XYZ file of C-alpha atoms in Angstrom:
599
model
C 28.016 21.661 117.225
C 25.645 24.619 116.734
C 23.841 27.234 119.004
C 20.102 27.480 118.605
C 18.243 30.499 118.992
C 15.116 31.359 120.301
C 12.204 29.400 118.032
C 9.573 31.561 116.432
C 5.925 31.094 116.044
C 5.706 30.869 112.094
C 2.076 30.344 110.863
C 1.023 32.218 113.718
C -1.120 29.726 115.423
C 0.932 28.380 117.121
C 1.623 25.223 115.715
C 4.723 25.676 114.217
C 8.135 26.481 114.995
C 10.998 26.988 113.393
C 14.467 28.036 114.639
C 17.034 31.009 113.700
C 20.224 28.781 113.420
C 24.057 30.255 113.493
C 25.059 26.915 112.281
C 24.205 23.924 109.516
C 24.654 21.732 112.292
C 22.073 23.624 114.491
C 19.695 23.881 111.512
C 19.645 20.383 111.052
C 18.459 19.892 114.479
C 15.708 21.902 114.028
C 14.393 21.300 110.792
C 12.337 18.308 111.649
C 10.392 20.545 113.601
C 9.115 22.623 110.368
C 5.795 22.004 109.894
C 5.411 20.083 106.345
C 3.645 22.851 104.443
C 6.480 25.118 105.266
C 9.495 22.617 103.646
C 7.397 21.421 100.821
C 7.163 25.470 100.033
C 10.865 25.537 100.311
C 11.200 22.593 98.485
C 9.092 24.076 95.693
C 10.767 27.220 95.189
C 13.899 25.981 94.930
C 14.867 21.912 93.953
C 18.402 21.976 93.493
C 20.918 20.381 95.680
C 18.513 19.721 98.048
C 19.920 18.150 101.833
C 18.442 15.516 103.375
C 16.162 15.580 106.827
C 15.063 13.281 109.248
C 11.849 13.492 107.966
C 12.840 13.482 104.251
C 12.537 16.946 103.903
C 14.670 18.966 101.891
C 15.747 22.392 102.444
C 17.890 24.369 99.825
C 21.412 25.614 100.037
C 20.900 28.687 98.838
C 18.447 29.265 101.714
C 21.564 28.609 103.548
C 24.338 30.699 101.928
C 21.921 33.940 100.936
C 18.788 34.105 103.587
C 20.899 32.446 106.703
C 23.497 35.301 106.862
C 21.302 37.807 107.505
C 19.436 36.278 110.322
C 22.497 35.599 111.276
C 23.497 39.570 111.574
C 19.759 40.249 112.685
C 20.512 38.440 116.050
C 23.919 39.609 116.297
C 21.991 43.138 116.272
C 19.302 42.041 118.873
C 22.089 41.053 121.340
C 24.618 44.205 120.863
C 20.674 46.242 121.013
C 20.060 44.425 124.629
C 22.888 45.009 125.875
C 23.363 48.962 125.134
C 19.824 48.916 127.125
C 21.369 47.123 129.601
C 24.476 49.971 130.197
C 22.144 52.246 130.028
C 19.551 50.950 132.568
C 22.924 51.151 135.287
C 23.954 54.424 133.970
C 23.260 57.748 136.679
C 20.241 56.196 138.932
C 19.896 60.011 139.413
C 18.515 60.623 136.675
C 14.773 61.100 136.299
C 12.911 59.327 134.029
C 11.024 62.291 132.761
C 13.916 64.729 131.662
C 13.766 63.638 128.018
C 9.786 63.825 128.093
C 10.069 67.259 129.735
C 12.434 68.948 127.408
C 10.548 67.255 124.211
C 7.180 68.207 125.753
C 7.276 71.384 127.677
C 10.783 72.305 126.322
C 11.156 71.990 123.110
C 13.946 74.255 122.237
C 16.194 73.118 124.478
C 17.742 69.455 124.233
C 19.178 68.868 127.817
C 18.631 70.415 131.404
C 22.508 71.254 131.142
C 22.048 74.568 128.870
C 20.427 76.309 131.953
C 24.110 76.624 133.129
C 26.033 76.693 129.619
C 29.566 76.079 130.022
C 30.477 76.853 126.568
C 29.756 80.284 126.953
C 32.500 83.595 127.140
C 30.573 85.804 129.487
C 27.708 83.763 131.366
C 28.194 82.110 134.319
C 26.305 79.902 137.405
C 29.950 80.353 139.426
C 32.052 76.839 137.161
C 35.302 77.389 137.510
C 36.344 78.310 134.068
C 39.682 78.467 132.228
C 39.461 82.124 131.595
C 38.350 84.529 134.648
C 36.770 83.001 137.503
C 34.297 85.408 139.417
C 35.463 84.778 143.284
C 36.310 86.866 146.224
C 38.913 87.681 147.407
C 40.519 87.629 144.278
C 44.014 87.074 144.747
C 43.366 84.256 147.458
C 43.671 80.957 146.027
C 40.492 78.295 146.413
C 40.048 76.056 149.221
C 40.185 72.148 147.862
C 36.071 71.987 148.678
C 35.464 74.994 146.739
C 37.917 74.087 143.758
C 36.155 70.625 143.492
C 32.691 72.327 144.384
C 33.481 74.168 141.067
C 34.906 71.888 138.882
C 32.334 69.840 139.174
C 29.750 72.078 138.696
C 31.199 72.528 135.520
C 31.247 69.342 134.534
C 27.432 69.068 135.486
C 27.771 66.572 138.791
C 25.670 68.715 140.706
C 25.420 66.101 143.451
C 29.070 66.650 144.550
C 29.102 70.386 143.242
C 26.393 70.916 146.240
C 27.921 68.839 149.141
C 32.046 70.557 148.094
C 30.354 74.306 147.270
C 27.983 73.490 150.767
C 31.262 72.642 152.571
C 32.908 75.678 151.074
C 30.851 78.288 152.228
C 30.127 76.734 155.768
C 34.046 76.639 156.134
C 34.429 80.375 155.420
C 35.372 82.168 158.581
C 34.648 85.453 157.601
C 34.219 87.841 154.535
C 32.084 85.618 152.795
C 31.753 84.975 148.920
C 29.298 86.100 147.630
C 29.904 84.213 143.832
C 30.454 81.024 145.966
C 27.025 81.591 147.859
C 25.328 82.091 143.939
C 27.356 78.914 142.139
C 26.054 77.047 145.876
C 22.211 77.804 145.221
C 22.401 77.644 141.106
C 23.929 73.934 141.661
C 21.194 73.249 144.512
C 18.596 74.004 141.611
C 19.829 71.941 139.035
C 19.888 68.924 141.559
C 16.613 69.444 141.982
C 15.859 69.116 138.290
C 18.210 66.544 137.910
C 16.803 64.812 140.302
C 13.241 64.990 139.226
C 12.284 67.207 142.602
C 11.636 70.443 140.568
C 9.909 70.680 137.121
C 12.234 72.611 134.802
C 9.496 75.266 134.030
C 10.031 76.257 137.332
C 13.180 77.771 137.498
C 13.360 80.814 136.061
C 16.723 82.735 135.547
C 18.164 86.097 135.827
C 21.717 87.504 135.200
C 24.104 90.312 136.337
C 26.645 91.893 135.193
C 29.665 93.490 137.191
C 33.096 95.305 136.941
C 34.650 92.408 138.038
C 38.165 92.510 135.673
C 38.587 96.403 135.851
C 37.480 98.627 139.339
C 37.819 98.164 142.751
C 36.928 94.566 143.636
C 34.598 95.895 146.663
C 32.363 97.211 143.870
C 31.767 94.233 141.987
C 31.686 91.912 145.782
C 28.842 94.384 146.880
C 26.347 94.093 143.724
C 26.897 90.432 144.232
C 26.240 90.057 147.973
C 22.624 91.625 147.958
C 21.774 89.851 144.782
C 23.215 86.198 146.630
C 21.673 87.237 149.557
C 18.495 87.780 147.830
C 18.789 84.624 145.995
C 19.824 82.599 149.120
C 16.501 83.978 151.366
C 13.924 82.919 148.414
C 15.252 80.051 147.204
C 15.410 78.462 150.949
C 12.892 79.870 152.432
C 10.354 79.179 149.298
C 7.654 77.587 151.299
C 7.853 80.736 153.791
C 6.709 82.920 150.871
C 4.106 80.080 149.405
C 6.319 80.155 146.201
C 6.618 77.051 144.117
C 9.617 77.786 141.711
C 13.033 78.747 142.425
C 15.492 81.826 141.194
C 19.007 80.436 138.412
C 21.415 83.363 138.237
C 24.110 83.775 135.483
C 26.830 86.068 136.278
C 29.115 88.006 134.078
C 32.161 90.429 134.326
C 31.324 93.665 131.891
C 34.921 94.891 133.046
C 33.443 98.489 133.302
C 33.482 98.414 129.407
C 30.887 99.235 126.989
C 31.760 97.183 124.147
C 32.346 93.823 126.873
C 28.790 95.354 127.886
C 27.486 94.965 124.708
C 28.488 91.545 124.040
C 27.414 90.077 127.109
C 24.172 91.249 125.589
C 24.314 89.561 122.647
C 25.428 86.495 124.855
C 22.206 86.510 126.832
C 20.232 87.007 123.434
C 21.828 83.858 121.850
C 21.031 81.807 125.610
C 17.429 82.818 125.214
C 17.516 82.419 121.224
C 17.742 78.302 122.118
C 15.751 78.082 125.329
C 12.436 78.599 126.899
C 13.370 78.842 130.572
C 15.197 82.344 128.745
C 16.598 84.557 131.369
C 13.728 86.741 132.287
C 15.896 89.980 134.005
C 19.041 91.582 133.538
C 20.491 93.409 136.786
C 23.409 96.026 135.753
C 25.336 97.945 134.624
C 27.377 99.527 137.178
C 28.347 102.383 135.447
C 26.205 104.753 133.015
C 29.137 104.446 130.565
C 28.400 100.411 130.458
C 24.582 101.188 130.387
C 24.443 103.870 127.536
C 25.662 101.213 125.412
C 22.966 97.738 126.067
C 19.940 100.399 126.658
C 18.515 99.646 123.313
C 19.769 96.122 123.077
C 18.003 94.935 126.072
C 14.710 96.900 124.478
C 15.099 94.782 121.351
C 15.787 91.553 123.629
C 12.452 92.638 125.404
C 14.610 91.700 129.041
C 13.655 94.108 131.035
C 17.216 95.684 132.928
C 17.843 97.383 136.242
C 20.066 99.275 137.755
C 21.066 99.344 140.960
C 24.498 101.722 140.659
C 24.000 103.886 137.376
C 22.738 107.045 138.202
C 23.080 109.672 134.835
C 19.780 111.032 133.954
C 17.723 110.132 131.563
C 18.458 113.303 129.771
C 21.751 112.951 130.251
C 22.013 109.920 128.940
C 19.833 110.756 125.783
C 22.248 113.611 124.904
C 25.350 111.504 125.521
C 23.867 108.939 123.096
C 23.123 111.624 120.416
C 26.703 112.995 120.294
C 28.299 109.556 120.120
C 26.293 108.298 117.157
C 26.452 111.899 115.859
C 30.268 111.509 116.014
C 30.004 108.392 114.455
C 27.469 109.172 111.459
C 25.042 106.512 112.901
C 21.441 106.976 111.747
C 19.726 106.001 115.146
C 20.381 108.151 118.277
C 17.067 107.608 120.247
C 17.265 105.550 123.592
C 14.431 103.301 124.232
C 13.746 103.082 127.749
C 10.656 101.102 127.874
C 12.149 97.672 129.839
C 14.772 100.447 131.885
C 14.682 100.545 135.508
C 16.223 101.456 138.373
C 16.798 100.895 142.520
C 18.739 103.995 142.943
C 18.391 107.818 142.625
C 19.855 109.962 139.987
C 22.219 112.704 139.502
C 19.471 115.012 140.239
C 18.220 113.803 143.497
C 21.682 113.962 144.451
C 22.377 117.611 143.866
C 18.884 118.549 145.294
C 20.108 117.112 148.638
C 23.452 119.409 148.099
C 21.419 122.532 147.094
C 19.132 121.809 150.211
C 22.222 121.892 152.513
C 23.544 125.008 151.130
C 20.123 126.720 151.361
C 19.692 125.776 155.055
C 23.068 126.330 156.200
C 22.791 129.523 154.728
C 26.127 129.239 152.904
C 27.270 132.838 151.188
C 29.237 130.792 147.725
C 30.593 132.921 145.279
C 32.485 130.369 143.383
C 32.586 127.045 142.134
C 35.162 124.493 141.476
C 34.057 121.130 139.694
C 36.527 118.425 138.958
C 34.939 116.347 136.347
C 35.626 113.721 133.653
C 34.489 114.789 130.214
C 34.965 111.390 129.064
C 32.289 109.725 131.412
C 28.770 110.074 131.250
C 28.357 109.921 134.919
C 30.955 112.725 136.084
C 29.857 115.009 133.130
C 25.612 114.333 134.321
C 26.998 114.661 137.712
C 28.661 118.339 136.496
C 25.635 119.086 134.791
C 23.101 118.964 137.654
C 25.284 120.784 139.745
C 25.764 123.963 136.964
C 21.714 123.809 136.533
C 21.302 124.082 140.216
C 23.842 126.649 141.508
C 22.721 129.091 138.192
C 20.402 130.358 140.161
C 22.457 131.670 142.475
C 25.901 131.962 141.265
C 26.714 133.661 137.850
C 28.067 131.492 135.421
C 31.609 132.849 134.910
C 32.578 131.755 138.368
C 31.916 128.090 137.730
C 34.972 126.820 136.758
C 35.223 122.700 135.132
C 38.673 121.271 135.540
C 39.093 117.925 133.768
C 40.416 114.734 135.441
C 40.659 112.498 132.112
C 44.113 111.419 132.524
C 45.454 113.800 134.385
C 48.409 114.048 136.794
C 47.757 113.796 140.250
C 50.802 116.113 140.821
C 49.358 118.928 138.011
C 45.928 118.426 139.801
C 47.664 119.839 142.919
C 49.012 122.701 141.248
C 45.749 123.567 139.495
C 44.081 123.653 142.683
C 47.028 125.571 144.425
C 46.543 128.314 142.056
C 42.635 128.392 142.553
C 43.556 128.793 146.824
C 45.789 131.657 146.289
C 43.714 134.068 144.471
C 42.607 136.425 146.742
C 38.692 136.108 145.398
C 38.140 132.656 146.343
C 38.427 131.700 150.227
C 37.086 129.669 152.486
C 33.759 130.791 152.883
C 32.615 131.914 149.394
C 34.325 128.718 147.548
C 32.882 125.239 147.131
C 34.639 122.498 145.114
C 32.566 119.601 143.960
C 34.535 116.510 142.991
C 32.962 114.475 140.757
C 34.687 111.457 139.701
C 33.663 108.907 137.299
C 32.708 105.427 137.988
C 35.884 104.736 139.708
C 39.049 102.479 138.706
C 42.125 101.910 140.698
C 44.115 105.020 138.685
C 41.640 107.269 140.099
C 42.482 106.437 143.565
C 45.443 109.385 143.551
C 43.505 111.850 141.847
C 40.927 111.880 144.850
C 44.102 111.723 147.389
C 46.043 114.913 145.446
C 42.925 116.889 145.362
C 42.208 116.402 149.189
C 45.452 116.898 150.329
C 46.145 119.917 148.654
C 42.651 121.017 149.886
C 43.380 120.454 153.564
C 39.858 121.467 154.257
C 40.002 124.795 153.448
C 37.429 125.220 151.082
C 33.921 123.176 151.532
C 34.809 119.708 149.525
C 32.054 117.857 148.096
C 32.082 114.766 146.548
C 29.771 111.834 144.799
C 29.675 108.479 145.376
C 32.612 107.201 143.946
C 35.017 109.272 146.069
C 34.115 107.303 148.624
C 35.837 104.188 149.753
C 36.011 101.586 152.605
C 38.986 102.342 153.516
C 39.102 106.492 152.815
C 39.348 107.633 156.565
C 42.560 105.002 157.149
C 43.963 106.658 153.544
C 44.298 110.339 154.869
C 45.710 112.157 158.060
C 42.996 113.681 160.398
C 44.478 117.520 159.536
C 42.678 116.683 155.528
C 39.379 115.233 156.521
C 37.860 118.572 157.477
C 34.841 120.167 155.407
C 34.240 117.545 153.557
C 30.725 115.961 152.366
C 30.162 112.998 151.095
C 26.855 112.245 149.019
C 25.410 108.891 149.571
C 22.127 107.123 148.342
C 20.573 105.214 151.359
C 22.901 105.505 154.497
C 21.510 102.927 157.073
C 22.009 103.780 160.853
C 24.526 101.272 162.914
C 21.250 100.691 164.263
C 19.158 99.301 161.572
C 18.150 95.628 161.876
C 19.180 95.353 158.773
C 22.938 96.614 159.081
C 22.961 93.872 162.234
C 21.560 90.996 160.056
C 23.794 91.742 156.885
C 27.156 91.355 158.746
C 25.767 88.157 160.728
C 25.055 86.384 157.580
C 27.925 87.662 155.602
C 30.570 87.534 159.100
C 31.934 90.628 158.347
C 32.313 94.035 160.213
C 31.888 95.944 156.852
C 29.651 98.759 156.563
C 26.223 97.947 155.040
C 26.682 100.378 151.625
C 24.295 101.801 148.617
C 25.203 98.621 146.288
C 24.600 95.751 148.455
C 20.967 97.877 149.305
C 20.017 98.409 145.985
C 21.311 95.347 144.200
C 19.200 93.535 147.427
C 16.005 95.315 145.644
C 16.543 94.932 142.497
C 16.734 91.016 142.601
C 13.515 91.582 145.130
C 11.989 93.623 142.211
C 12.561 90.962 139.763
C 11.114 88.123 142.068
C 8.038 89.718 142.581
C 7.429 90.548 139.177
C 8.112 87.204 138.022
C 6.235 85.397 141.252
C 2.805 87.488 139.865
C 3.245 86.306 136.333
C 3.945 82.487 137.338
C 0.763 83.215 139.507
C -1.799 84.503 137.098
C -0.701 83.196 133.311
C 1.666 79.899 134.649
C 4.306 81.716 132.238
C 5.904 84.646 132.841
C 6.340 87.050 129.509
C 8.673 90.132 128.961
C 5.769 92.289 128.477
C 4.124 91.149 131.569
C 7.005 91.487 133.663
C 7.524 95.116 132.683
C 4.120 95.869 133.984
C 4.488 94.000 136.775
C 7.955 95.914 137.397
C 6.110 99.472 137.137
C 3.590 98.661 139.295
C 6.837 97.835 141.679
C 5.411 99.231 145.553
C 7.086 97.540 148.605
C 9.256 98.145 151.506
C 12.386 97.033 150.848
C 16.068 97.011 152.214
C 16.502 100.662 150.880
C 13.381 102.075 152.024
C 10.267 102.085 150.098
C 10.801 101.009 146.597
C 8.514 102.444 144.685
C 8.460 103.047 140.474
C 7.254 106.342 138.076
C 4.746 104.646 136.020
C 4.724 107.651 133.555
C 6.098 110.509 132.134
C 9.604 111.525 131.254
C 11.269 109.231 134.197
C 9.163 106.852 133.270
C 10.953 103.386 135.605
C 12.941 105.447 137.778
C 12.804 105.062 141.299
C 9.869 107.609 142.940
C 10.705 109.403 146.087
C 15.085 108.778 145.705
C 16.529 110.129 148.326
C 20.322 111.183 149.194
C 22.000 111.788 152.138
C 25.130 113.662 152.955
C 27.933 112.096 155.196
C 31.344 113.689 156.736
C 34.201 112.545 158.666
C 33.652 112.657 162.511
C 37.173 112.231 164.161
C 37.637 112.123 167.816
C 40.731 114.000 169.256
C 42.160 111.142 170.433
C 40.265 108.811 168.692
C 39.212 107.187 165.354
C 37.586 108.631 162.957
C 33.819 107.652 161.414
C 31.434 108.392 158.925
C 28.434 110.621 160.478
C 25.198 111.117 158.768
C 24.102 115.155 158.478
C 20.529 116.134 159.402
C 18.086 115.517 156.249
C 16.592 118.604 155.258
């Protein structure tokens, strides 16, 4: 016996049929239903060992042993072809039927929805669980199960269940929220959207961040990240609040306070945007200056326009601390291009004119100066810089005196500044000592705690930023915390809605700080710039984004953020302004941080 296949209309009209037979027998059955003209064509071409019909028509062998095999395989083809359609018809209902029209139509550099969240990068991130570092808070805690699943399978691209462990996750944290959770949450909300056909791919657009994760104090890198999740959480849920149609990706990446990790994270986020175009459209970082010196130019040749909400050197400063290290190195360029460089926060100089306003009003008679600095950091030596170019006008220059903190003994730092104290020209009322660290690591953490011990508040201590930590009034006994001054960029009152909203959302009693302010901004910055492009041209461009960032004008978390369209500080922030904390201790109390009087 013999299986028939389907017949097929041979002359076309419809009045004859023959059959695709796997067998002689089958064929036999069949051929009486060949029309005449057909056999006696066959017959014709070839009369050799001809086999007898039913009708007395003859059909060759060799018909049967060269032409027959290869129908044969053509049907064999047509079934194993119907049945891959078949697998694939059942494969991931959740898949739209658009995404390979999309990405061949609107996207045609990029082959699959997947590369918005690239898994086979070093650096870049949507919050996977990788096998390398994983960017999580608190570090040293291990995952909850929903979370690990949440971001395993994130990485392997089931968004479905990434969003209902990572959603799970983040409702079951009691208190001191993630922040990288809250960003891997939202990035695998947006790719179920696409994945799902609910959001058209050109309508996510992406921005990244970079942050000391591997290599400072862990509260550094958790605060850049909460106002930037924050941000990110508010827009992308409350969308149809803000009559916006497209929702925010963003990639994260640890720079581990190092410039050449700094500069290959750029090169990282040039090859993602080399191969896509939903590119990533802002870059939010450095911390440091000493990360930023480095990408400055990179980012201009990118054309992604960068800002920082932590890294305050001057531009000056940073322009001469570019032209020594490539004169040291016998580069040919030394120009910094700051033409897509911005920034949420003040600079060294806005810092030290809140100092020298202090001094001025509180009449204070200083002789001489004491500045602890770090020649090896661009920040602590633009910090030291401001300072000498301020107090020159009133204090001559041999009685400024630079002691450097590049690796130095905590124990030789006390018995620098013990010899300072007992010279009988310096006391407590002509003698300042500025202590300006650089973008702080964990080894700096006894160089601050030698230097204020030994000081015991005997001659006016002030500090930058860095000196500051959550947890410096717990670090030091009450007798130390004297006559010291602390100077901070946007200090919110206890009062502030804001401060009452931020540790609601994030269940925490922490105190709302500069980073979490700034880096709250600077993802607000980058929204708006991108919401006016997707407005007036459908697609937003580098160029028009930079315009759109300098004409930057709205009331944000930090005050009114407002950008210098021209001149020398062309993309700084307009109108920075510092403030000046101390310790406040009770006698029998606690102590707290208390805001001075701005002058």
């Amino acid at each position: 016996m013999g299986l028939v296949t389907h017949k097929i209309d041979v002359d076309g009209k419809g009045k004859g049929k023959s059959g695709v037979a796997i067998s002689i027998e089958a064929l036999e059955k069949i051929w009486p239903e060949i029309p005449a003209s057909i056999s006696r064509k066959i017959t014709r071409e070839s009369l050799k060992n001809p086999i007898d019909s039913t009708h007395g028509n003859k059909i060759p062998k060799w018909w049967l042993t060269h032409f027959l095999p290869y129908c044969l395989f053509f049907v064999f083809l047509l079934v194993i072809y119907q049945k891959i359609l078949d697998i694939f018809k059942k494969i991931d209902t959740n898949q739209p039927q658009n995404i390979s029209q999309n990405n061949s139509e609107n996207n045609p550099k990029s082959k699959s929805i997947y590369d918005l969240c690239p898994t086979e990068f070093q650096f870049l991130t949507c919050g996977e669980k990788e096998q390398g570092i994983t960017i999580n808070f608190p570090v040293n805690s291990a995952f909850s199960t929903e979370e690990r699943r949440g971001r395993d399978e994130l990485a392997k691209r089931n968004y479905k269940q990434a969003v209902e462990y990572l959603k799970e996750a983040w409702e079951g944290e009691d208190g001191d929220k993630d922040p990288s959770l809250l960003i891997a949450l939202n990035n695998a909300k947006v790719m179920l959207d696409i994945q799902q056909g609910d959001l058209p791919r050109n309508q996510v657009y992406a921005i990244s961040v970079a942050i000391p994760f591997s290599h400072t104090l862990r509260y550094v890198s958790k605060n850049i990240l909460r106002g930037i999740a924050w941000k990110q959480e508010e827009f992308n849920n409350k969308s149809d609040d803000n009559n916006e149609d497209w929702k925010l990706l963003v990639l994260m990446a640890d720079d581990s306070n190092d410039g050449e990790q700094a500069k290959k994270i750029a090169d990282e986020i040039g090859t993602y945007n080399s191969t896509l175009d939903n590119p990533i459209l802002g870059f939010i970082g450095h911390y440091s200056s000493r990360a930023t010196i480095n990408v400055i130019n990179k980012y201009h040749k990118l054309k992604i326009n960068q800002i920082t909400p932590s890294a305050t050197s001057t531009r000056a400063d940073l322009k001469d601390t570019y032209k020594k290290v490539f004169k040291s190195e016998n580069l040919s360029n030394s120009q910094l291009n700051f033409s897509f460089f911005f920034r949420t926060i003040g600079t060294t100089k806005e810092a030290m004119d809140a100092v020298r306003k202090y001094i001025d009003n509180e009449n204070l008679e200083i002789k001489n100066v004491i500045i602890f600095r770090n020649s090896t950091d661009v920040f602590s030596l633009s910090s030291s810089s401001e300072a000498k170019k301020q107090l020159l006008e009133r204090i001559q220059k041999d009685n400024i005196t630079e002691v450097e903190l590049f690796q130095k003994n905590p124990l030789d730092l006390r018995e620098t500044l013990k010899r300072y104290k007992n010279n009988p020209l310096r006391n407590e009322t002509n003698t300042v000592i500025f202590l300006f660290m650089g973008a702080y690591t964990e080894s700096q953490r006894g160089q601050v705690k030698a230097i204020i011990e030994e000081n015991k508040g005997d001659f006016l201590l002030i500090g930058n930023s860095p000196v500051y930590t959550p947890d410096f009034l717990t670090k030091f006994d009450k007798s130390v915390l004297n006559n010291i001054i602390i100077r901070r960029f946007w200090e919110p009152s206890e009062s502030d809605q804001k401060f009452k909203n931020f540790q609601s959302f994030w269940k925490t009693e922490d105190y709302l700080i500069t980073r979490i302010g700034t880096s709250y901004d600077a993802t607000e910055m980058f929204i708006r710039a991108i919401s006016q492009q997707h407005q007036s041209v459908g697609t937003p461009t580098p160029e028009g984004i930079n315009n759109a960032l300098l004409n930057t004008d709205f009331i944000g978390m930090t005050g009114k953020v407002k950008i210098i369209k021209d001149g020398p500080n062309k993309g700084d922030r307009q109108g920075a302004n510092f403030y000046l904390i101390k310790p406040y201790c009770e006698e029998n109390g606690e102590c707290r941080w208390m805001r001075l009087n701005p002058y």
